[in-house]
Coordinates of N, CA and C in Angstrom, one line a residue:
X30 N -18.2 1.7 -7.3 CA -17.1 1.1 -6.6 C -16.3 0.3 -7.6
X31 N -16.9 -0.3 -8.6 CA -16.1 -1.0 -9.6 C -15.1 -0.2 -10.3
X32 N -15.4 1.1 -10.6 CA -14.4 1.9 -11.2 C -13.3 2.3 -10.3
X33 N -13.6 2.3 -9.0 CA -12.6 2.6 -8.0 C -11.5 1.5 -8.0
X34 N -12.0 0.2 -8.1 CA -11.1 -0.9 -8.1 C -10.2 -0.8 -9.3
X35 N -10.7 -0.5 -10.5 CA -9.9 -0.3 -11.7 C -8.9 0.8 -11.5
X36 N -9.3 1.9 -10.9 CA -8.4 3.0 -10.7 C -7.3 2.6 -9.7
X37 N -7.7 1.9 -8.6 CA -6.7 1.5 -7.6 C -5.7 0.5 -8.2
X38 N -6.3 -0.5 -9.0 CA -5.4 -1.4 -9.6 C -4.3 -0.8 -10.5
X39 N -4.8 0.3 -11.2 CA -3.9 1.0 -12.1 C -2.9 1.8 -11.4
X40 N -3.4 2.6 -10.4 CA -2.6 3.6 -9.7 C -1.7 3.0 -8.7
X41 N -2.1 1.9 -8.1 CA -1.4 1.3 -6.9 C -0.5 0.2 -7.3
X42 N -0.1 0.0 -8.5 CA 0.7 -1.1 -8.9 C 2.1 -1.1 -8.1
X43 N 2.5 0.1 -7.7 CA 3.8 0.2 -7.0 C 3.6 -0.1 -5.5
X44 N 2.4 -0.3 -5.0 CA 2.2 -0.6 -3.6 C 2.5 -2.0 -3.4
X45 N 3.4 -2.3 -2.5 CA 3.8 -3.7 -2.3 C 2.7 -4.6 -1.7
X46 N 1.8 -4.0 -1.0 CA 0.7 -4.9 -0.4 C -0.1 -5.5 -1.5
X47 N -0.2 -4.9 -2.6 CA -1.0 -5.4 -3.7 C -0.4 -6.7 -4.3
X48 N 1.0 -6.7 -4.3 CA 1.7 -7.9 -4.8 C 1.5 -9.1 -3.9
X49 N 1.3 -8.9 -2.6 CA 1.2 -10.0 -1.7 C -0.2 -10.6 -1.7
X50 N -1.2 -9.7 -1.9 CA -2.6 -10.2 -1.7 C -3.4 -9.8 -2.9
X51 N -3.4 -10.6 -4.0 CA -4.2 -10.3 -5.2 C -5.7 -10.2 -5.0
X52 N -6.2 -10.9 -3.9 CA -7.6 -10.9 -3.7 C -8.1 -9.8 -2.8
X53 N -7.2 -8.9 -2.4 CA -7.5 -7.8 -1.6 C -8.5 -6.9 -2.3
X54 N -8.4 -6.8 -3.7 CA -9.3 -5.9 -4.4 C -10.8 -6.3 -4.2
X55 N -11.1 -7.5 -4.2 CA -12.5 -7.9 -4.0 C -13.0 -7.5 -2.6
X56 N -12.2 -7.7 -1.6 CA -12.5 -7.2 -0.3 C -12.6 -5.7 -0.2
X57 N -11.7 -5.0 -0.9 CA -11.7 -3.6 -0.9 C -13.0 -3.1 -1.5
X58 N -13.4 -3.7 -2.6 CA -14.6 -3.3 -3.3 C -15.8 -3.4 -2.4
X59 N -15.9 -4.5 -1.6 CA -17.1 -4.6 -0.7 C -17.0 -3.5 0.4
X60 N -15.9 -3.2 0.9 CA -15.8 -2.3 2.0 C -15.9 -0.8 1.5
X61 N -15.2 -0.5 0.4 CA -15.2 0.9 0.0 C -16.6 1.4 -0.6
X62 N -17.4 0.5 -1.0 CA -18.7 0.9 -1.5 C -19.5 1.7 -0.4
X63 N -19.4 1.2 0.8 CA -20.1 1.9 1.9 C -19.4 3.3 2.2
X64 N -18.1 3.4 2.0 CA -17.4 4.6 2.2 C -17.9 5.6 1.2
X65 N -18.0 5.2 -0.1 CA -18.3 6.1 -1.2 C -19.8 6.5 -1.1
X66 N -20.7 5.6 -0.7 CA -22.1 5.9 -0.7 C -22.4 7.0 0.4
X67 N -21.6 6.9 1.5 CA -21.8 7.9 2.5 C -20.8 9.0 2.5
X68 N -20.0 9.1 1.5 CA -18.9 10.1 1.5 C -18.1 10.1 2.8
X69 N -17.8 8.9 3.3 CA -17.1 8.7 4.5 C -17.8 9.2 5.8
X70 N -19.0 9.6 5.7 CA -19.7 10.1 6.9 C -19.8 9.2 8.1
X71 N -20.0 7.9 7.8 CA -20.2 7.0 8.9 C -18.9 6.2 9.3
X72 N -17.7 6.6 8.7 CA -16.5 5.8 9.0 C -15.3 6.6 9.5
X73 N -15.4 7.9 9.4 CA -14.3 8.7 9.9 C -14.7 9.7 11.0
X74 N -13.8 10.2 11.8 CA -14.1 11.1 12.9 C -14.6 12.4 12.2
X75 N -15.3 13.2 13.0 CA -16.0 14.4 12.5 C -14.9 15.4 12.0
X76 N -13.8 15.6 12.7 CA -12.8 16.6 12.3 C -12.2 16.2 10.9
X77 N -12.1 14.9 10.7 CA -11.6 14.4 9.4 C -12.6 14.6 8.4
X78 N -13.9 14.2 8.7 CA -15.0 14.3 7.7 C -15.2 15.7 7.2
X79 N -15.1 16.7 8.0 CA -15.3 18.0 7.5 C -14.3 18.5 6.6
X80 N -13.0 18.1 6.8 CA -11.9 18.4 5.9 C -12.1 17.7 4.6
X81 N -12.5 16.4 4.6 CA -12.7 15.7 3.4 C -13.8 16.2 2.6
X82 N -14.9 16.6 3.3 CA -16.0 17.2 2.5 C -15.7 18.6 1.9
X83 N -14.9 19.4 2.6 CA -14.4 20.6 2.0 C -13.6 20.3 0.7
X84 N -12.7 19.3 0.8 CA -12.0 19.0 -0.4 C -12.9 18.4 -1.5
X85 N -13.9 17.6 -1.1 CA -14.8 17.1 -2.1 C -15.6 18.2 -2.8
X86 N -16.1 19.2 -2.1 CA -16.9 20.2 -2.7 C -16.0 21.2 -3.5
X87 N -14.7 21.3 -3.2 CA -13.8 22.2 -3.9 C -13.2 21.5 -5.1
X88 N -12.8 20.2 -5.0 CA -12.1 19.5 -6.0 C -13.0 18.6 -6.9
X89 N -14.0 18.1 -6.3 CA -14.9 17.2 -7.0 C -14.7 15.8 -6.6
X90 N -15.4 14.8 -7.3 CA -15.4 13.4 -6.9 C -14.1 12.7 -6.9
X91 N -13.1 13.3 -7.6 CA -11.8 12.7 -7.7 C -11.2 12.5 -6.3
X92 N -11.6 13.4 -5.4 CA -11.0 13.4 -4.0 C -11.4 12.1 -3.3
X93 N -12.5 11.6 -3.6 CA -12.9 10.3 -3.0 C -11.9 9.2 -3.3
X94 N -11.5 9.2 -4.5 CA -10.5 8.2 -4.9 C -9.1 8.5 -4.3
X95 N -8.7 9.8 -4.4 CA -7.4 10.2 -3.8 C -7.3 9.9 -2.3
X96 N -8.3 10.3 -1.6 CA -8.3 10.1 -0.2 C -8.3 8.6 0.2
X97 N -9.1 7.8 -0.5 CA -9.1 6.3 -0.3 C -7.7 5.7 -0.6
X98 N -7.1 6.2 -1.6 CA -5.7 5.7 -1.9 C -4.7 6.1 -0.9
X99 N -4.9 7.3 -0.4 CA -4.0 7.8 0.7 C -4.2 7.0 2.0
X100 N -5.4 6.7 2.3 CA -5.7 5.8 3.5 C -5.0 4.5 3.3
X101 N -5.1 3.9 2.2 CA -4.5 2.6 1.9 C -3.0 2.7 2.0
X102 N -2.4 3.7 1.5 CA -1.0 3.9 1.6 C -0.5 4.1 3.0
X103 N -1.3 4.8 3.8 CA -0.9 4.9 5.2 C -0.9 3.6 6.0
X104 N -1.8 2.7 5.6 CA -1.9 1.4 6.2 C -1.1 0.3 5.5
X105 N -0.3 0.6 4.5 CA 0.3 -0.4 3.7 C 1.2 -1.3 4.5
X106 N 2.0 -0.8 5.4 CA 2.9 -1.6 6.2 C 2.1 -2.6 7.1
X107 N 1.1 -2.1 7.7 CA 0.3 -2.9 8.6 C -0.4 -4.1 7.7
X108 N -0.9 -3.7 6.6 CA -1.5 -4.7 5.7 C -0.6 -5.8 5.3
X109 N 0.7 -5.5 5.1 CA 1.7 -6.5 4.7 C 1.9 -7.5 5.8
X110 N 1.7 -7.2 7.0 CA 1.9 -8.2 8.1 C 0.8 -9.2 8.3
X111 N -0.3 -9.0 7.6 CA -1.5 -9.9 7.8 C -1.3 -11.2 7.1
X112 N -1.9 -12.2 7.7 CA -1.7 -13.6 7.2 C -2.9 -14.1 6.3
X113 N -4.1 -13.7 6.6 CA -5.2 -14.3 5.8 C -6.2 -13.2 5.5
X114 N -7.2 -13.6 4.7 CA -8.2 -12.7 4.1 C -9.1 -12.1 5.2
X115 N -9.4 -12.9 6.3 CA -10.2 -12.3 7.4 C -9.5 -11.2 8.1
X116 N -8.2 -11.3 8.3 CA -7.4 -10.2 8.9 C -7.4 -9.0 8.0
X117 N -7.2 -9.3 6.7 CA -7.2 -8.2 5.7 C -8.5 -7.5 5.7
X118 N -9.6 -8.2 5.6 CA -11.0 -7.6 5.6 C -11.2 -6.7 6.8
X119 N -10.8 -7.2 8.0 CA -11.0 -6.4 9.2 C -10.1 -5.2 9.2
X120 N -8.9 -5.4 8.8 CA -7.9 -4.2 8.8 C -8.4 -3.2 7.8
X121 N -8.9 -3.6 6.6 CA -9.4 -2.6 5.6 C -10.6 -1.9 6.1
X122 N -11.5 -2.7 6.8 CA -12.7 -2.0 7.4 C -12.4 -0.9 8.4
X123 N -11.3 -1.1 9.1 CA -10.9 -0.1 10.1 C -10.1 1.0 9.6
X124 N -9.7 1.0 8.4 CA -8.8 2.0 7.8 C -9.3 3.5 8.0
X125 N -10.5 3.8 7.6 CA -10.9 5.2 7.8 C -11.0 5.6 9.2
X126 N -11.5 4.8 10.1 CA -11.6 5.1 11.5 C -10.3 5.3 12.2
X127 N -9.3 4.8 11.7 CA -7.9 4.9 12.3 C -7.3 6.3 11.9
X128 N -7.8 7.0 11.0 CA -7.2 8.3 10.6 C -7.4 9.3 11.7
X129 N -6.2 9.8 12.1 CA -6.2 10.9 13.2 C -5.7 12.2 12.6
X130 N -4.6 12.1 11.8 CA -4.0 13.3 11.3 C -4.5 13.5 9.9
X131 N -5.5 14.4 9.7 CA -6.0 14.6 8.4 C -5.1 15.3 7.5
X132 N -4.2 16.2 8.0 CA -3.2 16.8 7.2 C -2.2 15.8 6.5
X133 N -1.8 14.9 7.3 CA -0.9 13.8 6.8 C -1.7 13.0 5.7
X134 N -2.9 12.7 6.0 CA -3.7 11.9 5.0 C -3.8 12.7 3.7
X135 N -4.1 13.9 3.8 CA -4.3 14.7 2.5 C -2.9 14.8 1.8
X136 N -1.8 15.0 2.5 CA -0.5 15.1 1.9 C -0.2 13.8 1.2
X137 N -0.4 12.6 1.9 CA -0.1 11.3 1.3 C -1.0 11.0 0.2
X138 N -2.3 11.4 0.3 CA -3.3 11.1 -0.8 C -2.9 11.8 -2.0
X139 N -2.5 13.1 -2.0 CA -2.2 13.8 -3.2 C -0.8 13.4 -3.7
X140 N 0.0 12.9 -2.9 CA 1.3 12.4 -3.4 C 1.2 11.1 -4.1
X141 N 0.4 10.1 -3.5 CA 0.3 8.8 -4.2 C -0.6 8.8 -5.4
X142 N -1.5 9.8 -5.5 CA -2.4 9.8 -6.6 C -2.1 10.9 -7.6
X143 N -0.8 11.3 -7.6 CA -0.4 12.4 -8.4 C -0.8 12.3 -9.9
X144 N -0.8 11.1 -10.5 CA -1.1 11.0 -11.9 C -2.6 10.8 -12.2
X145 N -3.4 10.7 -11.1 CA -4.8 10.5 -11.3 C -5.5 11.8 -11.7
X146 N -6.3 11.7 -12.7 CA -7.0 12.9 -13.2 C -8.5 12.6 -13.3
X147 N -9.3 13.6 -13.5 CA -10.8 13.4 -13.7 C -11.0 12.6 -14.9
X148 N -10.2 12.9 -16.0 CA -10.4 12.2 -17.2 C -10.2 10.7 -17.0
X149 N -9.2 10.3 -16.3 CA -8.9 8.9 -16.0 C -10.1 8.3 -15.3
X150 N -10.6 8.9 -14.2 CA -11.7 8.4 -13.4 C -13.0 8.3 -14.3
X151 N -13.2 9.4 -15.1 CA -14.4 9.4 -15.9 C -14.4 8.3 -17.0
X152 N -13.2 8.0 -17.5 CA -13.0 6.9 -18.5 C -13.4 5.6 -17.9
X153 N -12.9 5.3 -16.7 CA -13.3 4.0 -16.0 C -14.7 4.0 -15.6
X154 N -15.3 5.1 -15.2 CA -16.7 5.2 -14.9 C -17.6 4.9 -16.1
X155 N -17.3 5.5 -17.2 CA -18.1 5.2 -18.4 C -17.9 3.7 -18.9
X156 N -16.7 3.2 -18.8 CA -16.5 1.8 -19.1 C -17.3 0.9 -18.3
X157 N -17.4 1.1 -17.0 CA -18.1 0.2 -16.1 C -19.6 0.5 -16.2
X158 N -20.0 1.7 -16.5 CA -21.4 1.9 -16.8 C -21.9 1.1 -18.0
X159 N -21.1 1.1 -19.1 CA -21.4 0.4 -20.3 C -21.5 -1.1 -20.0
X160 N -20.6 -1.7 -19.1 CA -20.7 -3.1 -18.7 C -22.0 -3.4 -18.0
X161 N -22.3 -2.5 -17.1 CA -23.5 -2.6 -16.3 C -24.8 -2.6 -17.2
X162 N -24.8 -1.6 -18.1 CA -25.9 -1.5 -19.0 C -26.1 -2.8 -19.9
X163 N -25.0 -3.2 -20.4 CA -25.0 -4.4 -21.2 C -25.4 -5.6 -20.4
X164 N -25.0 -5.7 -19.2 CA -25.3 -6.9 -18.3 C -26.8 -6.9 -18.0
X165 N -27.4 -5.7 -17.8 CA -28.8 -5.6 -17.4 C -29.7 -5.5 -18.6
X166 N -29.1 -5.6 -19.8 CA -29.9 -5.5 -21.0 C -30.5 -4.1 -21.4
X167 N -29.8 -3.1 -20.9 CA -30.3 -1.7 -21.1 C -29.9 -1.2 -22.5
X168 N -28.9 -1.9 -23.1 CA -28.6 -1.4 -24.4 C -29.6 -1.9 -25.4
X169 N -29.8 -1.2 -26.4 CA -30.8 -1.5 -27.4 C -30.4 -2.8 -28.1
X170 N -31.3 -3.8 -28.1 CA -31.0 -5.1 -28.7 C -32.3 -5.4 -29.4
X171 N -32.4 -5.4 -30.8 CA -33.6 -5.7 -31.5 C -34.2 -7.1 -31.2
X172 N -33.4 -8.0 -30.8 CA -33.8 -9.4 -30.5 C -34.4 -9.6 -29.1
X173 N -34.2 -8.6 -28.3 CA -34.7 -8.7 -26.9 C -36.2 -8.4 -26.8
X174 N -36.8 -9.3 -26.0 CA -38.3 -9.1 -25.8 C -38.6 -8.0 -24.9
X175 N -37.6 -7.4 -24.2 CA -37.9 -6.4 -23.2 C -38.0 -5.0 -23.9
X176 N -37.6 -4.9 -25.2 CA -37.7 -3.7 -25.9 C -39.1 -3.4 -26.4
X177 N -39.4 -2.2 -26.7 CA -40.8 -1.9 -27.3 C -41.0 -2.7 -28.6
X178 N -42.3 -3.1 -28.8 CA -42.5 -3.8 -30.1 C -42.3 -2.9 -31.3
X179 N -41.9 -3.5 -32.4 CA -41.7 -2.8 -33.7 C -43.1 -2.4 -34.2
X180 N -43.2 -1.3 -34.9 CA -44.5 -0.8 -35.4 C -44.4 -0.8 -36.9

């Protein structure tokens, strides 16, 4: 989910809602993690889910990012009217369940994420994996007591 936030921050700079609520990214990270872990299975209607899974299996994991950005774009005007972080959190939580027209979602998703590529997503993914590994001490550090003893 961390790489998604970086992708969204980069790709959605032109979205006006981002300018009004800089803390929206933290809330979005909390909410979108569940969407990604379940591939939207528990948050969208079945007719929408099957189309999204078709795209996922045909296009790959980039579709998850594209569709999520499309959902956010469809709700952009509504999000701009909200006054506080609780309202934003609730509205963001409801975004996938509010999708009725999957064709419109797909069209908007591909339009707003036109410059997004697998390379871009993979770059962010590797960057965040390196941060996580360094944070957890998984990188080889000769001074670390968690590494195997020297022979």
